[in-house]
PDB file of C-alpha atoms in Angstrom:
ATOM      1  CA  MET A   9      16.573 151.183  65.927  1.00 91.00           C
ATOM      2  CA  SER A  10      15.395 154.638  65.530  1.00 94.00           C
ATOM      3  CA  ASN A  11      12.049 156.261  66.222  1.00 96.00           C
ATOM      4  CA  GLY A  12      11.253 156.386  62.399  1.00 96.00           C
ATOM      5  CA  GLN A  13      12.078 152.510  62.112  1.00 96.00           C
ATOM      6  CA  LYS A  14      10.122 151.577  65.491  1.00 97.00           C
ATOM      7  CA  LEU A  15       7.419 153.562  63.760  1.00 98.00           C
ATOM      8  CA  GLU A  16       7.701 151.481  60.283  1.00 97.00           C
ATOM      9  CA  GLN A  17       7.727 148.130  61.766  1.00 97.00           C
ATOM     10  CA  TYR A  18       4.555 148.898  63.567  1.00 98.00           C
ATOM     11  CA  THR A  19       2.863 149.667  60.606  1.00 98.00           C
ATOM     12  CA  LEU A  20       4.295 146.397  59.115  1.00 97.00           C
ATOM     13  CA  LEU A  21       2.715 144.498  62.103  1.00 97.00           C
ATOM     14  CA  HIS A  22      -0.572 146.539  61.403  1.00 98.00           C
ATOM     15  CA  PRO A  23      -0.896 146.848  57.706  1.00 97.00           C
ATOM     16  CA  GLN A  24      -4.706 148.339  58.499  1.00 98.00           C
ATOM     17  CA  GLU A  25      -3.197 151.371  60.195  1.00 98.00           C
ATOM     18  CA  VAL A  26      -1.554 154.385  58.467  1.00 98.00           C
ATOM     19  CA  LEU A  27       0.318 156.977  60.480  1.00 98.00           C
ATOM     20  CA  ILE A  28       0.639 160.385  60.082  1.00 98.00           C
ATOM     21  CA  VAL A  29       3.714 161.904  62.071  1.00 98.00           C
ATOM     22  CA  THR A  30       4.232 165.619  62.920  1.00 98.00           C
ATOM     23  CA  ILE A  31       7.877 166.224  63.332  1.00 98.00           C
ATOM     24  CA  GLU A  32      10.182 169.180  64.104  1.00 97.00           C
ATOM     25  CA  VAL A  33      13.614 169.288  62.474  1.00 94.00           C
ATOM     26  CA  ASP A  34      15.701 172.386  63.045  1.00 94.00           C
ATOM     27  CA  GLN A  35      12.332 174.571  64.102  1.00 96.00           C
ATOM     28  CA  ILE A  36      10.685 173.297  60.946  1.00 95.00           C
ATOM     29  CA  GLN A  37       7.301 170.684  61.066  1.00 97.00           C
ATOM     30  CA  GLU A  38       6.764 168.583  58.604  1.00 97.00           C
ATOM     31  CA  GLN A  39       3.948 165.480  58.010  1.00 97.00           C
ATOM     32  CA  ILE A  40       5.448 161.937  57.560  1.00 97.00           C
ATOM     33  CA  VAL A  41       3.272 159.327  56.219  1.00 97.00           C
ATOM     34  CA  ILE A  42       3.966 155.665  57.135  1.00 97.00           C
ATOM     35  CA  TYR A  43       2.307 152.845  55.929  1.00 97.00           C
ATOM     36  CA  LYS A  44       3.249 149.352  55.401  1.00 97.00           C
ATOM     37  CA  GLY A  45       6.957 149.751  56.624  1.00 95.00           C
ATOM     38  CA  PHE A  46       7.451 152.831  54.385  1.00 94.00           C
ATOM     39  CA  SER A  47       7.555 156.822  55.227  1.00 95.00           C
ATOM     40  CA  SER A  48       7.222 159.533  52.826  1.00 95.00           C
ATOM     41  CA  SER A  49       6.884 163.181  53.827  1.00 95.00           C
ATOM     42  CA  LEU A  50       3.723 165.056  53.246  1.00 94.00           C
ATOM     43  CA  THR A  51       5.180 168.533  52.993  1.00 93.00           C
ATOM     44  CA  SER A  52       8.570 168.235  51.864  1.00 89.00           C
ATOM     45  CA  GLN A  53      10.671 166.262  49.261  1.00 89.00           C
ATOM     46  CA  THR A  54      11.098 162.737  50.217  1.00 87.00           C
ATOM     47  CA  ALA A  55      14.910 161.179  49.134  1.00 85.00           C
ATOM     48  CA  PHE A  56      15.381 158.417  47.007  1.00 85.00           C
ATOM     49  CA  ASP A  57      17.535 156.356  48.383  1.00 85.00           C
ATOM     50  CA  PRO A  58      15.952 154.376  51.244  1.00 78.00           C
ATOM     51  CA  ASP A  59      18.932 154.194  53.251  1.00 82.00           C
ATOM     52  CA  ILE A  60      18.208 158.064  54.382  1.00 86.00           C
ATOM     53  CA  PRO A  61      15.501 158.161  57.088  1.00 91.00           C
ATOM     54  CA  VAL A  62      12.407 160.461  56.513  1.00 95.00           C
ATOM     55  CA  ILE A  63      12.245 160.885  60.059  1.00 96.00           C
ATOM     56  CA  PRO A  64      15.868 162.161  61.112  1.00 93.00           C
ATOM     57  CA  VAL A  65      17.091 160.811  64.330  1.00 93.00           C
ATOM     58  CA  ASP A  66      17.414 164.535  66.082  1.00 93.00           C
ATOM     59  CA  ALA A  67      13.927 165.004  64.943  1.00 96.00           C
ATOM     60  CA  ARG A  68      11.646 165.647  67.560  1.00 97.00           C
ATOM     61  CA  ILE A  69       8.198 163.688  67.520  1.00 98.00           C
ATOM     62  CA  ILE A  70       5.368 166.295  68.006  1.00 98.00           C
ATOM     63  CA  ASN A  71       2.744 163.904  67.478  1.00 98.00           C
ATOM     64  CA  ILE A  72       1.114 160.719  65.783  1.00 98.00           C
ATOM     65  CA  ASP A  73      -2.522 159.934  64.508  1.00 98.00           C
ATOM     66  CA  ARG A  74      -3.663 156.626  63.621  1.00 98.00           C
ATOM     67  CA  LEU A  75      -5.729 156.320  61.026  1.00 98.00           C
ATOM     68  CA  GLU A  76      -7.731 153.468  58.633  1.00 97.00           C
ATOM     69  CA  ALA A  77      -5.880 152.424  55.738  1.00 96.00           C
ATOM     70  CA  PRO A  78      -6.063 153.214  53.144  1.00 92.00           C
ATOM     71  CA  TYR A  79      -5.020 156.532  53.552  1.00 92.00           C
ATOM     72  CA  GLN A  80      -7.368 158.854  52.047  1.00 92.00           C
ATOM     73  CA  PRO A  81      -6.617 162.976  52.693  1.00 90.00           C
ATOM     74  CA  ASP A  82     -10.179 163.957  51.623  1.00 94.00           C
ATOM     75  CA  THR A  83     -12.017 161.372  54.645  1.00 96.00           C
ATOM     76  CA  PRO A  84      -9.705 160.570  56.454  1.00 95.00           C
ATOM     77  CA  ARG A  85     -10.675 157.585  58.894  1.00 97.00           C
ATOM     78  CA  TYR A  86      -8.993 158.265  62.513  1.00 98.00           C
ATOM     79  CA  LEU A  87      -8.610 155.557  65.275  1.00 98.00           C
ATOM     80  CA  GLN A  88      -6.811 158.164  67.637  1.00 98.00           C
ATOM     81  CA  ARG A  89      -5.343 161.520  66.946  1.00 98.00           C
ATOM     82  CA  GLY A  90      -2.788 163.849  68.578  1.00 98.00           C
ATOM     83  CA  LEU A  91      -1.048 160.779  70.260  1.00 98.00           C
ATOM     84  CA  THR A  92       2.304 161.476  72.025  1.00 97.00           C
ATOM     85  CA  TRP A  93       5.600 159.712  71.411  1.00 97.00           C
ATOM     86  CA  GLU A  94       5.033 158.278  75.081  1.00 96.00           C
ATOM     87  CA  GLN A  95       1.539 157.266  74.152  1.00 97.00           C
ATOM     88  CA  MET A  96       2.798 155.548  70.927  1.00 97.00           C
ATOM     89  CA  GLN A  97       5.074 153.638  72.787  1.00 96.00           C
ATOM     90  CA  GLU A  98       3.011 151.798  74.799  1.00 96.00           C
ATOM     91  CA  LEU A  99       1.255 150.434  71.358  1.00 95.00           C
ATOM     92  CA  LEU A 100       4.959 149.410  70.105  1.00 93.00           C
TER      93      LEU A 100
END
């Protein structure tokens, strides 16, 4: 199971949370929102094909923010900010 799939699975088990994941792919940073098992890019186009992972296998996870659902960009309610992948794995 890829890291992206692990995070999607986490949000299925915790539907009251939204994850904002900052990744780096080919020296380009992107932000991904994950909610109820679905991932979508906030900074680039998301593929229509659900079999194409939004978080590529070779992506480096820079940090993860945990927020209360539903996600409201104007007034986000953070539970934790700036988690490393190692810190997040403890919650998985």
